[in-house]
Backbone as numpy.savetxt, mean C-alpha at the origin, in Angstrom:
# Nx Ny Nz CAx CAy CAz Cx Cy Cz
-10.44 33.09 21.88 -10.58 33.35 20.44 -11.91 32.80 19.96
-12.63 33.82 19.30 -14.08 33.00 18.68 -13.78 32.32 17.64
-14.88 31.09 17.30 -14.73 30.46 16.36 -14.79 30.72 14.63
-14.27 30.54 14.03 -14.30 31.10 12.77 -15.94 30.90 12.47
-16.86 31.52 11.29 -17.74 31.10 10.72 -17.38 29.99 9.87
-18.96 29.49 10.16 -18.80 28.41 9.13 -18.62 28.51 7.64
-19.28 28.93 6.87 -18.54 29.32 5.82 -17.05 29.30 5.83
-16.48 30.04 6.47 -14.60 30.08 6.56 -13.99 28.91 6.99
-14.64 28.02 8.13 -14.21 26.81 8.21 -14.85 25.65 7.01
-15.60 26.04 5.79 -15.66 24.99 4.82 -15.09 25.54 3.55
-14.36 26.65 3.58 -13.13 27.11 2.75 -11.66 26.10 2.84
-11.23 25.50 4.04 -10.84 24.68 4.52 -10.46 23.36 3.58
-12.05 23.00 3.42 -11.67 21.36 2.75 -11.00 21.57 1.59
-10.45 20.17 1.92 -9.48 20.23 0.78 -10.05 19.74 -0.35
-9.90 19.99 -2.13 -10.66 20.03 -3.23 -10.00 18.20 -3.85
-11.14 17.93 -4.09 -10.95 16.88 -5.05 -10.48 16.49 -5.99
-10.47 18.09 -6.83 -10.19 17.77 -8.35 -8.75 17.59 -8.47
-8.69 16.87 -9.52 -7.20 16.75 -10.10 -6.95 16.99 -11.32
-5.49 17.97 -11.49 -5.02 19.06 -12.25 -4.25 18.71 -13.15
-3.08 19.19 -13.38 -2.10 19.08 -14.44 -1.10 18.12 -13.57
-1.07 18.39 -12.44 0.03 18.01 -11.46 -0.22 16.28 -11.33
-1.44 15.91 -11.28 -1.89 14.36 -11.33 -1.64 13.93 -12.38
-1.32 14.31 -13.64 -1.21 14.31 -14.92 0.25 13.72 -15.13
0.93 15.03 -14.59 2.62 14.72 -14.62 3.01 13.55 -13.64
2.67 13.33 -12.61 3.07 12.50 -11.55 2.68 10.95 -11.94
1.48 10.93 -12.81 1.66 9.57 -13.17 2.68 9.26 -14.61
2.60 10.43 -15.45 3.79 9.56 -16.85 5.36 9.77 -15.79
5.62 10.49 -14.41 6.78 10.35 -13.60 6.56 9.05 -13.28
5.62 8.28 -12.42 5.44 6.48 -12.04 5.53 6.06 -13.49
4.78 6.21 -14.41 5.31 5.14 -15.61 6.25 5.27 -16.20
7.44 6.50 -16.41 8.37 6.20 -16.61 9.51 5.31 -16.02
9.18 5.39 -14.72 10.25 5.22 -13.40 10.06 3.54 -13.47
8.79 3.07 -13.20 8.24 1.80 -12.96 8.35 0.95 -14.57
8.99 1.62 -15.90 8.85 1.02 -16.73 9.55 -0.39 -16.81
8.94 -1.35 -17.57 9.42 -2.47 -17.63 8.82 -2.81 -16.21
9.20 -2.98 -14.91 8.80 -3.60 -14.03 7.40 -4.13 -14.31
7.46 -5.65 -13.31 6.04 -6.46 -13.94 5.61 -6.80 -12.16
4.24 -7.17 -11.93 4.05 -7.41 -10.25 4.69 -8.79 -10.36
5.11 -9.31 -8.66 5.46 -10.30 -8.64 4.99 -11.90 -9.40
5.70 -12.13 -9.78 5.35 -13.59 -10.87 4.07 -13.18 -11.70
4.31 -12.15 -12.42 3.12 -11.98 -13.31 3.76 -11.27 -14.85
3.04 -10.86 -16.05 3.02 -10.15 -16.85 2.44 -8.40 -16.56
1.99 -8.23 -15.67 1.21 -7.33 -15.18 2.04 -5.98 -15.17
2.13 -4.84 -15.81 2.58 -3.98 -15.57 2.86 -3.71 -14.31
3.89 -3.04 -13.84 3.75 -3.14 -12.08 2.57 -1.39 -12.13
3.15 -0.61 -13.14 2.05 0.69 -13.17 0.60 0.29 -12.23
0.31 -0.78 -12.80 -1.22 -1.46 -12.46 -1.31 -0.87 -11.09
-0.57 -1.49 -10.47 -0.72 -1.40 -8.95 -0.54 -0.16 -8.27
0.17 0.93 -8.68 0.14 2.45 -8.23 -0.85 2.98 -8.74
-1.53 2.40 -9.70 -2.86 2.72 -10.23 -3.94 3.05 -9.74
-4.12 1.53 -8.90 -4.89 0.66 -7.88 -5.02 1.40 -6.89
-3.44 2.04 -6.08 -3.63 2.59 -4.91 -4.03 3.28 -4.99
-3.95 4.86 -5.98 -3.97 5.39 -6.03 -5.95 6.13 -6.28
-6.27 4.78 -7.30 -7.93 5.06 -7.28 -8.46 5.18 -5.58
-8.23 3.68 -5.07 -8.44 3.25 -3.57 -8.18 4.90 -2.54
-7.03 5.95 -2.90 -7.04 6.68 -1.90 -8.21 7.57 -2.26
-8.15 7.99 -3.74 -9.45 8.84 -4.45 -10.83 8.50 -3.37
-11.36 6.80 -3.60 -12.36 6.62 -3.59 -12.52 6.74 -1.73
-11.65 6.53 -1.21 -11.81 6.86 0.80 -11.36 8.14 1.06
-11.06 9.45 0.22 -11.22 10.99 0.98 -10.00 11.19 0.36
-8.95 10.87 -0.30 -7.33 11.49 -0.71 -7.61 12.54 -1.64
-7.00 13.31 -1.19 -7.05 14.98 -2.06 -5.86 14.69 -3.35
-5.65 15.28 -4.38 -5.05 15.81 -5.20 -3.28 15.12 -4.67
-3.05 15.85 -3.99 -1.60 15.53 -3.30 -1.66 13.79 -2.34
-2.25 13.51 -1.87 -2.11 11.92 -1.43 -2.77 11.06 -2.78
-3.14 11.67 -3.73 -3.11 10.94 -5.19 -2.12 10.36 -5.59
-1.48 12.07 -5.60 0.13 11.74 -6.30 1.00 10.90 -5.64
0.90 11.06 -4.03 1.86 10.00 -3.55 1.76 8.72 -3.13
0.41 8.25 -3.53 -0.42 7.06 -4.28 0.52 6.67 -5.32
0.61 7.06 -6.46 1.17 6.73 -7.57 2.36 6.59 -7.42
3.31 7.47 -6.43 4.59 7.62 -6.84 5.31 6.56 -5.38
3.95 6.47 -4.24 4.68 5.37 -3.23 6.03 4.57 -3.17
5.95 3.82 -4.28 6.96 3.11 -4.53 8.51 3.23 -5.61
8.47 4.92 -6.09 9.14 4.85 -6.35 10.99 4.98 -5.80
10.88 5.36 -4.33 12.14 5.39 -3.84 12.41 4.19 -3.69
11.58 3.38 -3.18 11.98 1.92 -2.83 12.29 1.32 -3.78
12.28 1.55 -5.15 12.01 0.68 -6.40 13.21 1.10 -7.76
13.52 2.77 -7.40 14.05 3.41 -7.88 14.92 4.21 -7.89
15.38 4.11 -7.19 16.64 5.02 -7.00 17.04 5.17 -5.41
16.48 4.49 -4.66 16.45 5.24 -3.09 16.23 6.85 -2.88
17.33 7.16 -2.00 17.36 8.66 -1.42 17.21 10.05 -2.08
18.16 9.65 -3.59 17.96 10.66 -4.30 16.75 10.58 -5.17
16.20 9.78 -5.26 14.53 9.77 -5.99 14.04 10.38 -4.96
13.85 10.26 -3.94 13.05 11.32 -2.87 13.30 12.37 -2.92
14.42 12.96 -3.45 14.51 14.32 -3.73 13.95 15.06 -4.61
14.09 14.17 -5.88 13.60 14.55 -6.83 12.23 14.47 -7.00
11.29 13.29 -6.01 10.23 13.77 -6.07 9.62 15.14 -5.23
10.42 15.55 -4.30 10.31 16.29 -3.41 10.19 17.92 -4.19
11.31 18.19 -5.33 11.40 19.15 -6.18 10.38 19.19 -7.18
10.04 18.10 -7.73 8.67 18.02 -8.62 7.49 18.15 -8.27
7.23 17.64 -6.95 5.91 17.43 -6.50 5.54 18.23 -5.11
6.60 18.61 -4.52 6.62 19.08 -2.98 6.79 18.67 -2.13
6.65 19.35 -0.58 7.00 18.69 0.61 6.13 17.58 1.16
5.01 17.97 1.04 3.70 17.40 1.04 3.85 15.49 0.39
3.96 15.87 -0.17 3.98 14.40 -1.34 5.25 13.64 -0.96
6.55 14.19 -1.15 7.89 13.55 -0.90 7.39 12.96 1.02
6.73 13.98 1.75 6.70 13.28 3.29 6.03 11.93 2.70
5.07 11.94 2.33 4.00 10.43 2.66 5.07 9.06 1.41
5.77 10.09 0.41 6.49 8.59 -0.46 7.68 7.86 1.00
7.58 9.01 1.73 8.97 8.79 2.67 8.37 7.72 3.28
7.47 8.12 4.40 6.97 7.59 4.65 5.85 6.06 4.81
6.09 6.08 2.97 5.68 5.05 2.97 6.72 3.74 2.22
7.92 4.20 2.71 8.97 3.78 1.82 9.78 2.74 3.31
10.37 1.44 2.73 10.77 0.62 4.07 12.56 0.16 3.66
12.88 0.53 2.63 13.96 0.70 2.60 14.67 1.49 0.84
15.68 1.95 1.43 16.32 2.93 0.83 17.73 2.63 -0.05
18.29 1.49 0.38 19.41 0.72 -0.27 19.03 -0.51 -0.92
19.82 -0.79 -1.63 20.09 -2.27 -2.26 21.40 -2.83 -1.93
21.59 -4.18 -1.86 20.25 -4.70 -1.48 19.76 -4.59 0.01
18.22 -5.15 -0.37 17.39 -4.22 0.97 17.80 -5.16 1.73
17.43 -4.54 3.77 17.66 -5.49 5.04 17.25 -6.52 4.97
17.37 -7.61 5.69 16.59 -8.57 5.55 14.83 -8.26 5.91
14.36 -9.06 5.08 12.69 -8.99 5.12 12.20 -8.83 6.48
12.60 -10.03 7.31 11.48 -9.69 8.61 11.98 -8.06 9.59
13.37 -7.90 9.71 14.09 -6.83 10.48 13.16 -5.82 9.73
13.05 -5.37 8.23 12.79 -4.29 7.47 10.75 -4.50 7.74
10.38 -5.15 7.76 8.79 -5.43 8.21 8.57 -4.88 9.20
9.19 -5.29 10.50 9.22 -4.72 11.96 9.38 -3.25 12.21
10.46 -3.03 11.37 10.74 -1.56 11.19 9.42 -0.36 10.88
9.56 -1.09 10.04 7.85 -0.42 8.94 7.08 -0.23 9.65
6.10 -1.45 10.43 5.62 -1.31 11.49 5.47 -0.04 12.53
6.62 -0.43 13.26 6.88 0.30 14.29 6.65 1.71 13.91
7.75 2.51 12.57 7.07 3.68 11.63 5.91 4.12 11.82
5.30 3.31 11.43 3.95 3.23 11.11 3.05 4.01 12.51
3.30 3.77 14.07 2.70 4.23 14.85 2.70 5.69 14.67
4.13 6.35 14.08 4.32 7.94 14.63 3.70 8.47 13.11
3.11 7.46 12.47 3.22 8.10 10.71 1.80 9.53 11.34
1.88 10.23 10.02 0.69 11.08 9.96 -0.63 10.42 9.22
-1.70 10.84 9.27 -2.85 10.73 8.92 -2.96 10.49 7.45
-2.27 11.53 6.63 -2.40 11.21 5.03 -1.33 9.42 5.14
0.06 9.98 5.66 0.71 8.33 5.11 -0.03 6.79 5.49
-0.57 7.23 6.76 -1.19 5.99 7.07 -2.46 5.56 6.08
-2.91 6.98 5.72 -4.04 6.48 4.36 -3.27 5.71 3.24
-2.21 6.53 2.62 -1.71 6.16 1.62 -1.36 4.57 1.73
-1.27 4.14 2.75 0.06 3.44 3.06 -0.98 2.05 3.29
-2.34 2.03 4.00 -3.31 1.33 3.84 -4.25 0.75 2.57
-4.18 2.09 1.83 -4.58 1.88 0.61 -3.35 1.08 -0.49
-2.40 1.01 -0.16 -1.31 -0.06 -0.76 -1.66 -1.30 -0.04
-1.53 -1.45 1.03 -1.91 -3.10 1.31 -3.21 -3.50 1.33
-4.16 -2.54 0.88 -5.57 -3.10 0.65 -5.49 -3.98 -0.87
-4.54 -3.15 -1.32 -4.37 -3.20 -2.99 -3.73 -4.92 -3.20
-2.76 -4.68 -2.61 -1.58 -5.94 -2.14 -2.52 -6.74 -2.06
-3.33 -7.22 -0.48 -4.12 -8.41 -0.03 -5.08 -8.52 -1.28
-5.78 -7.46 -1.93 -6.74 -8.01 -2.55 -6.28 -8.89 -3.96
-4.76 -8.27 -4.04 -4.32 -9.35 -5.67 -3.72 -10.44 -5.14
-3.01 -11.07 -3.92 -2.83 -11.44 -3.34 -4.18 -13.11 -3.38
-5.53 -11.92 -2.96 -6.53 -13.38 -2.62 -6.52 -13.62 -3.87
-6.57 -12.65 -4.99 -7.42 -13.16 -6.74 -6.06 -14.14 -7.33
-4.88 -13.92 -6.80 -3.95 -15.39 -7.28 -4.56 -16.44 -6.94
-4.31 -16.00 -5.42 -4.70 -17.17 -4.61 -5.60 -18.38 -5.58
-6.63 -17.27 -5.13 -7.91 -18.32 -5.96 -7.45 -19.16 -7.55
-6.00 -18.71 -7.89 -6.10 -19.40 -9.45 -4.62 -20.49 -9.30
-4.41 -19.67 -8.31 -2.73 -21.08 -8.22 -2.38 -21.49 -6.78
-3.29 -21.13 -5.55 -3.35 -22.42 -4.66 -2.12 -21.62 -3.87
-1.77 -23.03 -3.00 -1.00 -22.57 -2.31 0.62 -22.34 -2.63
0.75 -22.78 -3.91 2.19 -22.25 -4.78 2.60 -20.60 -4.43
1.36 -19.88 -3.95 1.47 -18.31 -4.20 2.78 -17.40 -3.30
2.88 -18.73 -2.20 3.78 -18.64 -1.13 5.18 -18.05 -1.78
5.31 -18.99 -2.34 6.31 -18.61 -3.02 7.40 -17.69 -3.91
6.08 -16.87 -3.88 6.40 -15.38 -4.39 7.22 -14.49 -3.20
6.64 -14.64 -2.18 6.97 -13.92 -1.22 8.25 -14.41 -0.45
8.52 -13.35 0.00 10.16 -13.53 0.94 9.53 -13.87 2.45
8.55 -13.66 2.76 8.09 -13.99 3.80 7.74 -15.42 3.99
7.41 -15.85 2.99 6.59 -17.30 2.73 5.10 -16.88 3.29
4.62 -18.16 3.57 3.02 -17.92 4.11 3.19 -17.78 5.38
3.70 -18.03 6.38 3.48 -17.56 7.86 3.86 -16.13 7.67
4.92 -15.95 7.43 5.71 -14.54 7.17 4.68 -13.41 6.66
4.33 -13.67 5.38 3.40 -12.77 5.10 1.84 -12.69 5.54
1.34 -13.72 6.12 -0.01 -13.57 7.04 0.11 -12.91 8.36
1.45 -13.12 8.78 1.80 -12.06 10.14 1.99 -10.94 9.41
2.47 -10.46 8.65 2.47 -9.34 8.39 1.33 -8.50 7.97
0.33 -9.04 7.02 -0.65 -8.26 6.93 -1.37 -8.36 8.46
-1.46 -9.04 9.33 -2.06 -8.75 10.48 -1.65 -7.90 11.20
-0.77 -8.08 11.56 0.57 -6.65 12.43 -0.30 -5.65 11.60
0.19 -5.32 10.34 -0.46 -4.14 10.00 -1.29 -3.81 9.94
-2.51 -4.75 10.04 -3.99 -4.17 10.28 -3.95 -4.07 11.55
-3.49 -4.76 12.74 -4.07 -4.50 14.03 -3.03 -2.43 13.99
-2.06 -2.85 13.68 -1.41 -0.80 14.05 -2.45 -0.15 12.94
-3.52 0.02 12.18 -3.93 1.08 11.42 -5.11 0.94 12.50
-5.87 -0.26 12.76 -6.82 -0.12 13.70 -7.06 -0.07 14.84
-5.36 0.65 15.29 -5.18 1.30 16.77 -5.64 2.71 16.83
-5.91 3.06 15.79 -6.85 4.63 15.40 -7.57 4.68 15.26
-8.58 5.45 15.12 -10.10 5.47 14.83 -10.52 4.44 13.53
-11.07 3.72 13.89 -11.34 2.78 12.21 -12.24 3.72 11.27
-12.00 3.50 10.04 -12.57 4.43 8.90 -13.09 3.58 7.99
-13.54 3.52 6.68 -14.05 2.73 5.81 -12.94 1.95 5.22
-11.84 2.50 5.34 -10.45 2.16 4.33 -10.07 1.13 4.98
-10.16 1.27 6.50 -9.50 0.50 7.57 -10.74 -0.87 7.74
-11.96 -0.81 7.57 -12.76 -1.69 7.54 -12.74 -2.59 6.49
-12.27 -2.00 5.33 -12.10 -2.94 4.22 -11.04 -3.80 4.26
-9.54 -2.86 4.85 -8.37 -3.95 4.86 -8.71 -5.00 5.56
-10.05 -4.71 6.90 -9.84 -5.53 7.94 -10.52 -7.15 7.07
-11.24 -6.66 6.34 -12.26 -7.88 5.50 -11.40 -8.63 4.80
-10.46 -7.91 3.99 -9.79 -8.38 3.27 -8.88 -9.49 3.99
-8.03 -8.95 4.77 -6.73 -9.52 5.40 -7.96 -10.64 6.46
-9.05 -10.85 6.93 -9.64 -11.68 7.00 -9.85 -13.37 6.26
-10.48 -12.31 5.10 -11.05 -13.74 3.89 -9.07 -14.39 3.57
-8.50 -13.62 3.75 -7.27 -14.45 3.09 -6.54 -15.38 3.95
-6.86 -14.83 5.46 -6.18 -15.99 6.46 -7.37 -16.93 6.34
-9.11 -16.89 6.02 -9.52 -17.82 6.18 -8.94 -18.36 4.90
-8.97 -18.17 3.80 -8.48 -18.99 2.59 -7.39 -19.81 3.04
-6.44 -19.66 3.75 -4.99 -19.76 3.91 -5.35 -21.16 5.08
-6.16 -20.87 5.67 -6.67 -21.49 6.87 -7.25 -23.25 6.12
-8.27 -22.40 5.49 -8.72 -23.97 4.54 -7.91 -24.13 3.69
-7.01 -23.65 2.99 -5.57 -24.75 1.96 -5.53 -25.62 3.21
-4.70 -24.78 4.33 -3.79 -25.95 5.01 -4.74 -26.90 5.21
-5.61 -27.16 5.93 -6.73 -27.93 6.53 -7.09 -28.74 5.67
-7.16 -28.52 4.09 -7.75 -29.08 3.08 -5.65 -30.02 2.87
-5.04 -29.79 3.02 -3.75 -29.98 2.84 -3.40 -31.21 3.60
-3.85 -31.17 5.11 -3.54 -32.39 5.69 -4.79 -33.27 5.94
-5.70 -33.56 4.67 -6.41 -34.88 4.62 -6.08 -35.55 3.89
-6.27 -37.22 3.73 -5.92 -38.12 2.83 -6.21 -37.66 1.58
-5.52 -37.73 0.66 -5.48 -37.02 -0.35 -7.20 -37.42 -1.33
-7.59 -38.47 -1.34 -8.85 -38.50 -1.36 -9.90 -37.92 -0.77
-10.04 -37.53 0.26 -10.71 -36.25 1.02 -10.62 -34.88 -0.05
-9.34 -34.47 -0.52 -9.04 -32.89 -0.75 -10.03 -32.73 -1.92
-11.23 -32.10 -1.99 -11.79 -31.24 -3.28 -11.88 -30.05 -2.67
């Protein structure tokens, strides 16, 4: 078979712009996500599907890994199984795969934390190309509010998390080393910086933690 012309193979890419459909899919996340605040904060939780959702814009996400940017978290957050449906009817097949996909549990209350982490993980090898974007661009989002606590309340931040601090520093690592078992990309270079500066942060608390307390500035 000959190769298509070029022209016909740059009919192909997929378009940037965003429509009516990006429109609806976010007042669908702010309705769904209303009231919810990020962990130990005032912060709309909206903020953060916000976040991902710019982050997939700004590394190559078309129109449709926008939307499931925004709407990522709503099975996990909202309804489980049958919210996947319903995003599935609103938004398509397309969009409902990557919320699936980027979704780690489906009941309340959820598995325990580390079993449901591992899980994710493991997911994570067979995921497709858009979820693993989507799904990177959430924990880029995560680590980076993550360090900007950090920096204002120390090592208290632990505490937010079900993981604690070992728990959740293995975890963002696990997950950077499985995204950068694929070709590394810009998205994947950034998590790698990120999830970096925060084990070194994490690295100097403790270190700064076990000197005579006159030592610690």
């Amino acid at each position: 078979m000959s190769a298509k012309p070029a022209k016909a193979r740059a009919g192909k890419k997929r378009s940037g712009k965003l429509g009516p459909r990006f429109l609806r899919a976010f007042s669908f996340a702010a309705e769904k996500h209303a009231g919810q605040m990020r962990k130990a904060s005032t912060i709309p939780y909206i903020a953060h599907v916000m976040g991902v959702a710019s982050l997939v814009l700004e590394f190559g996400g078309d129109e449709d890994l926008a939307i499931a940017a925004l709407l990522h978290d709503v099975v996990e957050d909202c309804g489980g199984a049958p919210m996947l449906e319903e995003v599935r009817r609103s938004f398509g097949p397309r969009v409902a795969n990557i919320v699936d996909g980027c979704t780690d549990s489906y009941t309340y209350p959820k598995p325990p934390w580390r079993e449901r982490k591992e899980t994710y993980i493991h997911h994570l090898k067979r995921a497709d190309a858009d979820t693993r974007l989507v799904s990177a661009a959430d924990k880029l989002n995560n680590v980076r509010s993550i360090l900007s606590d950090y920096r204002q309340v120390g090592e208290s931040i632990w505490a937010r998390f079900n993981g604690g601090r070992e728990g959740t520093l293995w975890y963002y690592r696990a997950l950077l080393q499985e995204f950068l078992r694929r070709k590394p990309n810009r998205l994947m270079r950034e998590l790698e910086l990120a999830v970096g500066e925060l084990e070194d942060t994490a690295s100097r608390a403790s270190l700064r933690s076990s000197l005579p307390r006159r030592f610690r500035k």
